[in-house]
Short mmCIF file of C-alpha atoms (C1' of nucleotides) in Angstrom, two decimals:
data_model
loop_
_atom_site.label_atom_id
_atom_site.label_comp_id
_atom_site.label_asym_id
_atom_site.label_seq_id
_atom_site.Cartn_x
_atom_site.Cartn_y
_atom_site.Cartn_z
CA MET A 1165 19.75 30.35 23.03
CA ASN A 1166 17.54 29.18 20.25
CA GLN A 1167 15.21 27.37 22.50
CA ARG A 1168 12.64 27.42 19.76
CA LEU A 1169 14.72 25.31 17.42
CA LYS A 1170 15.42 22.94 20.22
CA SER A 1171 11.81 22.43 21.17
CA MET A 1172 10.87 22.10 17.55
CA ALA A 1173 13.44 19.36 17.11
CA GLU A 1174 12.09 17.65 20.19
CA ASN A 1175 8.56 17.78 18.84
CA ARG A 1176 9.67 16.42 15.50
CA ALA A 1177 11.38 13.56 17.26
CA LYS A 1178 8.30 12.87 19.37
CA LEU A 1179 6.05 12.81 16.32
CA ILE A 1180 8.36 10.54 14.37
CA SER A 1181 8.60 8.21 17.32
CA ALA A 1182 4.83 8.07 17.74
CA ALA A 1183 4.39 7.58 14.01
CA ARG A 1184 6.82 4.68 14.00
CA LYS A 1185 4.75 2.94 16.59
CA ALA A 1186 1.38 3.72 15.03
CA PHE A 1187 2.40 2.89 11.46
CA ALA A 1188 4.03 -0.35 12.56
CA GLU A 1189 1.05 -1.47 14.62
CA LYS A 1190 -1.90 -0.32 12.54
CA GLY A 1191 -0.40 0.35 9.16
CA TYR A 1192 -0.18 3.73 7.48
CA ALA A 1193 -3.75 4.01 6.24
CA ALA A 1194 -5.37 3.06 9.53
CA SER A 1195 -3.28 5.46 11.61
CA SER A 1196 -5.17 8.57 12.64
CA MET A 1197 -3.15 11.74 12.77
CA ASP A 1198 -5.39 13.07 15.50
CA ASP A 1199 -4.72 10.09 17.76
CA LEU A 1200 -1.05 10.02 16.89
CA THR A 1201 -0.39 13.65 17.75
CA ALA A 1202 -2.54 13.51 20.86
CA ASP A 1203 -0.43 10.63 22.11
CA VAL A 1204 2.54 12.97 22.44
CA GLY A 1205 0.54 15.95 23.70
CA LEU A 1206 0.36 17.84 20.42
CA THR A 1207 -2.20 18.47 17.72
CA ARG A 1208 -2.18 18.15 13.98
CA GLY A 1209 -1.07 21.76 13.78
CA ALA A 1210 2.43 20.72 14.77
CA LEU A 1211 2.36 17.83 12.35
CA TYR A 1212 1.36 19.77 9.28
CA HIS A 1213 3.75 22.55 10.12
CA ASN A 1214 6.70 20.18 10.42
CA PHE A 1215 6.00 17.55 7.79
CA GLY A 1216 3.60 19.10 5.31
CA ASP A 1217 1.19 16.19 5.27
CA LYS A 1218 0.72 12.61 6.32
CA ARG A 1219 3.00 11.34 3.57
CA GLY A 1220 5.73 13.69 4.74
CA LEU A 1221 5.60 12.11 8.16
CA LEU A 1222 5.87 8.65 6.66
CA ALA A 1223 8.84 9.78 4.59
CA ALA A 1224 10.60 11.02 7.72
CA VAL A 1225 9.92 7.76 9.51
CA VAL A 1226 11.14 5.70 6.57
CA GLU A 1227 14.32 7.72 6.33
CA GLN A 1228 15.07 7.17 9.99
CA ILE A 1229 14.56 3.43 9.79
CA ASP A 1230 16.50 3.22 6.56
CA LEU A 1231 19.52 4.82 8.17
CA GLU A 1232 19.36 2.38 11.05
CA MET A 1233 19.22 -0.47 8.56
CA ALA A 1234 22.25 0.81 6.73
CA ALA A 1235 24.19 1.02 9.99
CA HIS A 1236 23.25 -2.56 10.82
CA ALA A 1237 24.36 -3.82 7.43
CA GLN A 1238 27.59 -1.85 7.78
CA ARG A 1239 28.38 -3.61 11.04
CA ALA A 1240 27.63 -7.03 9.58
CA ARG A 1241 29.93 -6.36 6.65
CA ALA A 1242 32.69 -5.01 8.87
CA LYS A 1243 32.74 -8.31 10.74
CA ALA A 1244 32.96 -10.39 7.58
CA GLY A 1245 35.45 -8.30 5.66
CA ASP A 1246 35.20 -6.47 2.40
CA GLY A 1247 35.32 -9.42 0.04
CA TRP A 1248 32.90 -12.08 -1.10
CA GLN A 1249 32.09 -13.05 2.47
CA GLY A 1250 31.15 -9.46 3.16
CA LEU A 1251 28.59 -9.51 0.39
CA LEU A 1252 27.01 -12.68 1.72
CA ALA A 1253 27.03 -11.30 5.24
CA GLU A 1254 25.27 -8.17 4.11
CA GLY A 1255 22.58 -10.18 2.37
CA ALA A 1256 22.06 -12.24 5.48
CA ALA A 1257 21.91 -9.08 7.58
CA TYR A 1258 19.30 -7.66 5.25
CA ILE A 1259 17.18 -10.76 5.56
CA GLU A 1260 17.40 -10.56 9.33
CA LEU A 1261 16.45 -6.90 9.29
CA ALA A 1262 13.38 -7.57 7.24
CA LEU A 1263 12.19 -9.95 9.94
CA ASP A 1264 11.49 -6.94 12.12
CA PRO A 1265 7.74 -6.25 11.87
CA GLU A 1266 8.41 -2.52 11.99
CA VAL A 1267 10.71 -2.75 8.98
CA GLN A 1268 8.31 -4.99 7.10
CA ARG A 1269 5.19 -2.97 7.59
CA ILE A 1270 6.68 0.52 7.21
CA VAL A 1271 9.62 0.18 4.85
CA LEU A 1272 8.68 -2.83 2.77
CA LEU A 1273 4.91 -2.65 2.48
CA ASP A 1274 3.49 0.82 3.11
CA GLY A 1275 6.63 2.69 2.06
CA PRO A 1276 6.66 1.60 -1.58
CA ALA A 1277 2.87 1.80 -1.88
CA VAL A 1278 2.67 5.36 -0.55
CA LEU A 1279 6.01 6.87 -1.50
CA GLY A 1280 6.74 4.95 -4.67
CA ASP A 1281 9.82 3.09 -5.80
CA PRO A 1282 12.40 2.93 -2.98
CA SER A 1283 15.30 3.75 -5.27
CA GLN A 1284 13.77 7.18 -5.81
CA TRP A 1285 13.65 7.95 -2.10
CA PRO A 1286 15.89 10.74 -0.77
CA SER A 1287 17.55 8.28 1.59
CA GLN A 1288 18.34 6.46 -1.66
CA SER A 1289 17.65 3.21 0.11
CA SER A 1290 21.03 3.13 1.81
CA CYS A 1291 21.10 -0.64 1.84
CA LEU A 1292 20.94 -0.73 -1.92
CA GLU A 1293 23.74 1.78 -2.20
CA SER A 1294 26.10 -0.13 0.06
CA THR A 1295 25.42 -3.40 -1.73
CA LYS A 1296 26.20 -1.72 -5.01
CA LEU A 1297 29.53 -0.48 -3.70
CA ILE A 1298 30.61 -3.95 -2.64
CA VAL A 1299 29.58 -5.43 -5.95
CA GLU A 1300 31.57 -2.81 -7.83
CA ARG A 1301 34.66 -3.55 -5.80
CA LEU A 1302 34.34 -7.28 -6.31
CA ILE A 1303 33.90 -6.82 -10.02
CA ALA A 1304 37.01 -4.66 -10.17
CA GLU A 1305 38.90 -7.33 -8.21
CA GLY A 1306 37.83 -9.92 -10.74
CA THR A 1307 35.92 -11.93 -8.17
CA LEU A 1308 32.59 -11.39 -9.88
CA LYS A 1309 31.52 -11.58 -13.50
CA GLN A 1310 31.45 -8.40 -15.55
CA ILE A 1311 27.90 -7.50 -14.79
CA ASP A 1312 26.05 -4.25 -14.20
CA ALA A 1313 26.64 -3.45 -10.55
CA GLU A 1314 23.35 -1.74 -9.94
CA ALA A 1315 21.43 -4.56 -11.56
CA ALA A 1316 23.19 -7.12 -9.41
CA ALA A 1317 22.67 -5.09 -6.25
CA ARG A 1318 18.99 -4.63 -6.98
CA LEU A 1319 18.37 -8.28 -7.67
CA LEU A 1320 20.27 -9.37 -4.59
CA ASN A 1321 18.32 -6.99 -2.41
CA GLY A 1322 15.06 -8.02 -4.01
CA ALA A 1323 15.80 -11.67 -3.41
CA ALA A 1324 16.74 -11.00 0.20
CA LEU A 1325 13.65 -8.94 0.75
CA ASN A 1326 11.31 -11.59 -0.55
CA ALA A 1327 13.12 -14.19 1.47
CA ALA A 1328 12.53 -12.14 4.57
CA LEU A 1329 8.84 -11.61 3.86
CA TRP A 1330 8.49 -15.31 3.35
CA VAL A 1331 10.29 -16.22 6.54
CA ALA A 1332 8.38 -13.69 8.57
CA ALA A 1333 4.98 -14.81 7.28
CA SER A 1334 5.71 -18.47 7.83
CA ALA A 1335 4.38 -20.43 10.75
CA ALA A 1336 7.82 -21.51 11.97
CA PRO A 1337 10.32 -18.79 11.06
CA GLN A 1338 13.21 -20.50 12.81
CA ASN A 1339 12.83 -23.53 10.53
CA VAL A 1340 12.46 -21.52 7.36
CA LEU A 1341 15.26 -19.04 7.91
CA PRO A 1342 18.11 -21.48 7.17
CA LYS A 1343 16.43 -22.52 3.93
CA ALA A 1344 16.17 -18.90 2.88
CA LEU A 1345 19.79 -18.20 3.73
CA ALA A 1346 20.95 -21.29 1.84
CA ALA A 1347 18.97 -20.32 -1.23
CA PHE A 1348 20.35 -16.81 -1.06
CA SER A 1349 23.93 -18.06 -0.94
CA ALA A 1350 23.29 -20.38 -3.86
CA LEU A 1351 21.84 -17.59 -5.97
CA ALA A 1352 24.67 -15.27 -5.11
CA THR A 1353 27.29 -17.76 -6.27
CA GLY A 1354 25.84 -17.27 -9.73
CA LEU A 1355 27.61 -13.91 -9.77
CA LEU A 1356 31.04 -15.47 -9.21
CA LYS A 1357 33.34 -15.65 -12.18
CA MET B 27 -33.42 -18.55 -17.04
CA ASN B 28 -31.74 -17.10 -14.00
CA GLN B 29 -31.41 -13.71 -15.50
CA ARG B 30 -30.66 -12.35 -12.07
CA LEU B 31 -27.47 -14.32 -11.71
CA LYS B 32 -26.45 -13.28 -15.18
CA SER B 33 -26.95 -9.58 -14.60
CA MET B 34 -25.21 -9.85 -11.27
CA ALA B 35 -22.23 -11.46 -12.94
CA GLU B 36 -22.24 -8.68 -15.49
CA ASN B 37 -22.27 -6.05 -12.79
CA ARG B 38 -19.44 -7.75 -10.97
CA ALA B 39 -17.42 -7.76 -14.16
CA LYS B 40 -18.16 -4.10 -14.79
CA LEU B 41 -17.12 -3.15 -11.29
CA ILE B 42 -13.91 -5.14 -11.47
CA SER B 43 -13.08 -3.61 -14.80
CA ALA B 44 -13.68 -0.08 -13.54
CA ALA B 45 -11.67 -0.83 -10.42
CA ARG B 46 -8.73 -2.08 -12.47
CA LYS B 47 -8.62 1.19 -14.29
CA ALA B 48 -9.10 3.39 -11.24
CA PHE B 49 -6.66 1.50 -9.02
CA ALA B 50 -4.04 1.46 -11.76
CA GLU B 51 -4.36 5.16 -12.52
CA LYS B 52 -4.87 6.71 -9.08
CA GLY B 53 -3.78 3.97 -6.73
CA TYR B 54 -6.00 2.14 -4.29
CA ALA B 55 -6.20 4.78 -1.57
CA ALA B 56 -7.04 7.65 -3.90
CA SER B 57 -9.79 5.78 -5.73
CA SER B 58 -13.28 6.84 -4.70
CA MET B 59 -15.87 4.12 -4.64
CA ASP B 60 -18.56 6.63 -5.48
CA ASP B 61 -16.82 7.73 -8.65
CA LEU B 62 -15.87 4.21 -9.57
CA THR B 63 -19.37 2.80 -9.34
CA ALA B 64 -20.92 5.82 -11.03
CA ASP B 65 -18.59 5.27 -13.99
CA VAL B 66 -20.39 2.03 -14.80
CA GLY B 67 -23.87 3.29 -13.96
CA LEU B 68 -24.14 1.75 -10.51
CA THR B 69 -23.88 2.90 -6.91
CA ARG B 70 -21.97 1.68 -3.92
CA GLY B 71 -24.95 -0.48 -3.03
CA ALA B 72 -23.97 -2.94 -5.73
CA LEU B 73 -20.37 -2.81 -4.67
CA TYR B 74 -20.88 -3.57 -1.01
CA HIS B 75 -23.37 -6.29 -1.82
CA ASN B 76 -20.97 -8.04 -4.18
CA PHE B 77 -17.58 -7.51 -2.58
CA GLY B 78 -18.23 -6.71 1.07
CA ASP B 79 -15.93 -3.73 1.19
CA LYS B 80 -13.26 -1.84 -0.69
CA ARG B 81 -10.61 -4.40 0.14
CA GLY B 82 -12.83 -7.14 -1.25
CA LEU B 83 -12.95 -5.35 -4.55
CA LEU B 84 -9.16 -5.03 -4.61
CA ALA B 85 -8.85 -8.73 -3.83
CA ALA B 86 -11.08 -9.57 -6.78
CA VAL B 87 -9.06 -7.34 -9.09
CA VAL B 88 -5.78 -8.80 -7.89
CA GLU B 89 -7.03 -12.32 -8.42
CA GLN B 90 -8.05 -11.55 -11.99
CA ILE B 91 -4.71 -9.99 -12.87
CA ASP B 92 -2.84 -12.75 -11.13
CA LEU B 93 -4.55 -15.37 -13.27
CA GLU B 94 -3.67 -13.46 -16.41
CA MET B 95 -0.07 -13.30 -15.27
CA ALA B 96 0.04 -17.01 -14.68
CA ALA B 97 -1.32 -17.64 -18.17
CA HIS B 98 1.33 -15.40 -19.67
CA ALA B 99 4.12 -17.15 -17.78
CA GLN B 100 2.68 -20.50 -18.84
CA ARG B 101 2.91 -19.52 -22.51
CA ALA B 102 6.46 -18.27 -22.15
CA ARG B 103 7.52 -21.51 -20.52
CA ALA B 104 5.74 -23.61 -23.13
CA LYS B 105 7.81 -21.96 -25.82
CA ALA B 106 11.10 -22.57 -24.04
CA GLY B 107 10.43 -26.08 -22.84
CA ASP B 108 10.27 -27.54 -19.39
CA GLY B 109 13.95 -27.54 -18.56
CA TRP B 110 16.47 -24.98 -17.46
CA GLN B 111 15.62 -22.70 -20.37
CA GLY B 112 12.00 -22.78 -19.28
CA LEU B 113 12.93 -21.45 -15.86
CA LEU B 114 14.92 -18.61 -17.36
CA ALA B 115 12.11 -17.83 -19.79
CA GLU B 116 9.62 -17.69 -17.00
CA GLY B 117 11.79 -15.28 -15.06
CA ALA B 118 12.12 -13.08 -18.10
CA ALA B 119 8.36 -13.23 -18.63
CA TYR B 120 7.80 -12.20 -15.07
CA ILE B 121 10.10 -9.21 -15.48
CA GLU B 122 8.21 -8.18 -18.60
CA LEU B 123 4.88 -8.54 -16.83
CA ALA B 124 6.00 -6.36 -13.98
CA LEU B 125 6.76 -3.62 -16.48
CA ASP B 126 3.02 -3.18 -16.95
CA PRO B 127 1.97 -0.18 -14.84
CA GLU B 128 -1.28 -1.92 -13.96
CA VAL B 129 0.57 -4.92 -12.60
CA GLN B 130 3.06 -2.77 -10.73
CA ARG B 131 0.62 -0.48 -9.05
CA ILE B 132 -2.08 -3.01 -8.21
CA VAL B 133 -0.33 -6.32 -7.69
CA LEU B 134 3.13 -5.28 -6.58
CA LEU B 135 2.57 -2.10 -4.60
CA ASP B 136 -0.97 -1.73 -3.30
CA GLY B 137 -1.73 -5.44 -3.18
CA PRO B 138 0.84 -6.41 -0.57
CA ALA B 139 0.26 -3.21 1.44
CA VAL B 140 -3.51 -3.67 1.67
CA LEU B 141 -3.96 -7.44 1.47
CA GLY B 142 -0.75 -8.60 3.11
CA ASP B 143 1.84 -11.11 1.99
CA PRO B 144 1.07 -12.41 -1.52
CA SER B 145 1.75 -16.02 -0.60
CA GLN B 146 -1.26 -15.87 1.71
CA TRP B 147 -3.61 -14.74 -1.05
CA PRO B 148 -6.34 -17.12 -2.22
CA SER B 149 -4.96 -16.98 -5.75
CA GLN B 150 -1.77 -18.17 -4.07
CA SER B 151 0.24 -15.90 -6.34
CA SER B 152 0.07 -18.26 -9.30
CA CYS B 153 3.42 -17.11 -10.65
CA LEU B 154 5.13 -18.22 -7.51
CA GLU B 155 3.43 -21.57 -7.66
CA SER B 156 4.44 -22.31 -11.22
CA THR B 157 8.03 -21.29 -10.59
CA LYS B 158 8.12 -23.62 -7.64
CA LEU B 159 6.89 -26.51 -9.80
CA ILE B 160 9.64 -26.02 -12.35
CA VAL B 161 12.29 -25.79 -9.67
CA GLU B 162 11.07 -29.00 -8.08
CA ARG B 163 11.24 -30.80 -11.41
CA LEU B 164 14.73 -29.53 -12.14
CA ILE B 165 15.93 -30.58 -8.72
CA ALA B 166 14.49 -34.05 -9.25
CA GLU B 167 16.24 -34.21 -12.63
CA GLY B 168 19.52 -33.33 -10.97
CA THR B 169 19.91 -30.13 -12.93
CA LEU B 170 19.72 -27.94 -9.85
CA LYS B 171 21.36 -28.20 -6.46
CA GLN B 172 19.47 -29.84 -3.63
CA ILE B 173 17.82 -26.71 -2.37
CA ASP B 174 14.44 -25.89 -0.89
CA ALA B 175 12.17 -25.39 -3.89
CA GLU B 176 9.92 -22.81 -2.34
CA ALA B 177 12.90 -20.79 -1.12
CA ALA B 178 14.43 -20.80 -4.58
CA ALA B 179 11.16 -19.87 -6.24
CA ARG B 180 10.58 -17.03 -3.84
CA LEU B 181 14.04 -15.57 -4.27
CA LEU B 182 13.86 -15.84 -8.04
CA ASN B 183 10.51 -14.10 -8.14
CA GLY B 184 11.70 -11.47 -5.72
CA ALA B 185 14.74 -10.78 -7.83
CA ALA B 186 12.66 -10.55 -10.98
CA LEU B 187 10.18 -8.26 -9.31
CA ASN B 188 12.79 -5.83 -8.15
CA ALA B 189 14.42 -5.93 -11.52
CA ALA B 190 11.13 -4.94 -13.09
CA LEU B 191 10.50 -2.11 -10.67
CA TRP B 192 13.96 -0.81 -11.39
CA VAL B 193 13.58 -1.02 -15.13
CA ALA B 194 10.18 0.59 -15.08
CA ALA B 195 11.30 3.50 -12.90
CA SER B 196 14.40 4.16 -14.97
CA ALA B 197 14.63 6.96 -17.48
CA ALA B 198 15.51 4.66 -20.38
CA PRO B 199 13.87 1.29 -19.79
CA GLN B 200 14.99 -0.13 -23.11
CA ASN B 201 18.63 0.35 -22.11
CA VAL B 202 18.21 -1.00 -18.63
CA LEU B 203 16.13 -4.07 -19.43
CA PRO B 204 19.02 -6.09 -20.97
CA LYS B 205 21.15 -5.41 -17.91
CA ALA B 206 18.39 -6.66 -15.67
CA LEU B 207 17.89 -9.80 -17.73
CA ALA B 208 21.63 -10.50 -17.76
CA ALA B 209 21.88 -10.11 -14.01
CA PHE B 210 18.88 -12.38 -13.54
CA SER B 211 20.42 -15.11 -15.68
CA ALA B 212 23.69 -14.82 -13.80
CA LEU B 213 22.00 -15.15 -10.45
CA ALA B 214 19.92 -18.09 -11.61
CA THR B 215 23.02 -20.02 -12.68
CA GLY B 216 23.93 -20.08 -9.01
CA LEU B 217 21.22 -22.71 -8.60
CA LEU B 218 22.81 -25.06 -11.14
CA LYS B 219 24.61 -28.08 -9.80
"C1'" DT C 1104 -51.87 -14.99 -14.41
"C1'" DA C 1105 -51.90 -12.81 -10.02
"C1'" DA C 1106 -49.96 -12.67 -5.51
"C1'" DT C 1107 -46.07 -13.25 -2.72
"C1'" DT C 1108 -41.47 -13.70 -1.59
"C1'" DT C 1109 -36.66 -13.04 -2.29
"C1'" DA C 1110 -32.70 -10.57 -3.24
"C1'" DA C 1111 -29.97 -7.18 -5.91
"C1'" DT C 1112 -29.35 -2.52 -5.96
"C1'" DA C 1113 -30.39 2.46 -4.63
"C1'" DT C 1114 -30.77 5.96 -1.09
"C1'" DA C 1115 -29.84 8.29 3.10
"C1'" DC C 1116 -27.25 8.82 7.17
"C1'" DA C 1117 -23.66 8.60 10.74
"C1'" DC C 1118 -19.02 8.74 11.61
"C1'" DA C 1119 -14.15 9.37 10.82
"C1'" DT C 1120 -10.32 11.73 8.78
"C1'" DC C 1121 -7.64 14.77 6.06
"C1'" DG C 1122 -6.05 19.33 4.73
"C1'" DT C 1123 -6.49 24.29 5.27
"C1'" DA C 1124 -7.47 28.78 6.95
"C1'" DT C 1125 -7.32 31.41 10.71
"C1'" DG C 1126 -6.21 32.49 15.51
"C1'" DT C 1127 -2.88 32.73 19.48
"C1'" DA C 1128 0.96 32.82 22.30
"C1'" DT C 1129 5.82 32.58 23.02
"C1'" DG C 1130 10.68 33.17 21.90
"C1'" DG C 1131 13.86 36.21 19.57
"C1'" DT C 1132 15.32 41.03 18.50
"C1'" DA C 1133 15.84 46.02 18.07
"C1'" DT D 1432 9.62 47.38 26.25
"C1'" DA D 1433 7.57 46.98 21.97
"C1'" DC D 1434 7.44 44.52 17.82
"C1'" DC D 1435 7.77 40.67 14.81
"C1'" DA D 1436 8.24 36.06 13.26
"C1'" DT D 1437 6.82 31.53 13.76
"C1'" DA D 1438 5.54 27.24 16.02
"C1'" DC D 1439 1.51 25.38 17.25
"C1'" DA D 1440 -3.74 25.19 18.34
"C1'" DT D 1441 -8.45 25.59 16.87
"C1'" DA D 1442 -12.26 25.60 13.81
"C1'" DC D 1443 -14.15 24.44 9.50
"C1'" DG D 1444 -15.21 22.28 5.03
"C1'" DA D 1445 -14.86 18.56 2.03
"C1'" DT D 1446 -14.58 13.86 1.03
"C1'" DG D 1447 -15.04 9.09 1.73
"C1'" DT D 1448 -16.30 4.71 3.97
"C1'" DG D 1449 -19.59 1.52 5.83
"C1'" DT D 1450 -24.33 0.50 7.28
"C1'" DA D 1451 -29.26 0.57 7.74
"C1'" DT D 1452 -33.30 1.15 5.36
"C1'" DA D 1453 -36.07 1.53 1.18
"C1'" DT D 1454 -37.19 0.11 -3.46
"C1'" DT D 1455 -37.70 -2.45 -7.51
"C1'" DA D 1456 -37.46 -6.32 -10.41
"C1'" DA D 1457 -37.08 -11.19 -10.91
"C1'" DA D 1458 -38.43 -15.78 -9.40
"C1'" DT D 1459 -41.85 -18.84 -7.40
"C1'" DT D 1460 -46.15 -20.75 -6.31
"C1'" DA D 1461 -50.96 -21.33 -6.31
#
DNA sequence: TAATTTAATATACACATCGTATGTATGGTA
DNA sequence: TACCATACATACGATGTGTATATTAAATTA
């Protein structure tokens, strides 16, 4: 029963999937909703019914990618433990993630421009949240200086993000990546007590 | 003589000025070129002749603001000297600059989304360049660790940028700003030898 | 100074795209 | 089976960009 809900969920998934591809390849502004919906055998009627408007579709796409990013960071931290090494591992994971063109274009460039400051997003920028949790724990342990946890998390993420944009835009990413990771580690040690 | 060049320069200036206001208030995408040009008594004919297209106008606006930002950072550094304190002062200046809604919307949000990675811009993101110069000097002095100067400059700027976005989006910026500055200083000390 | 050329800007048009208002058809329900 | 709700399609209007053509004013030359 409830075949309608099922097919609606399928159509939502199809549209999000098509939007991911279109937004990543052409950018948000240059993506036509007519083309995008036609690609999956629908029309804009389905789109506006499900997502309200073009921005709503972008928001749904961003949320999906954001959750995937959080899962990736979670795995990286799990490998490295919950301590100082975990924090560094998460930063490195974040830098790696931002090398993905899909993440760059959709989450890092068009997302903020169209949806506004990431910290205000419903998905709450999961990466930011998890970084903040680690920082809080390390402060409580006495590993880190007594510093505002959110501030530290935001700056760390910002540094990692810019590092990733730099690496990705460079001519030889494989040569630049180690430099970025080294600089990130150095900066992070500034938080140690 | 050459009154034509003069009036053309005046028109360019008018258009850039109107664009600064429109882009800052409505964002790039929502700014109509018809409205914008009409505001200064011109039509889109002048615009397309001078700037090629809408992106060209944004590029011109970004370049102008970027130069102003560089001048501001220069002054802040001059006050604090050329050493370690100068680097911190420049970071603080950058955070302050990014609190300006015009800078946020145009240079930090729409700029990267429409024009691509800032380091590829003709203006070369002057702030980044000056930070890099200081870092190089401090490394040569032995004050900072042997680290890639561009990497360090990029991460510092990225951290400052995110700090500013956070502060600006917060409910009580005046309470949050000190936290951001403290976290920035802490991070930066990680670069010290 | 008058004629001619050049170029900066205005005007008009073609095309694309978004959002909405209305229509339709199918799954759920009494 | 008849009815209703709703997911989606279709049709339309408005807006906005870029371009091609026209116009006007400055610069140049004879």
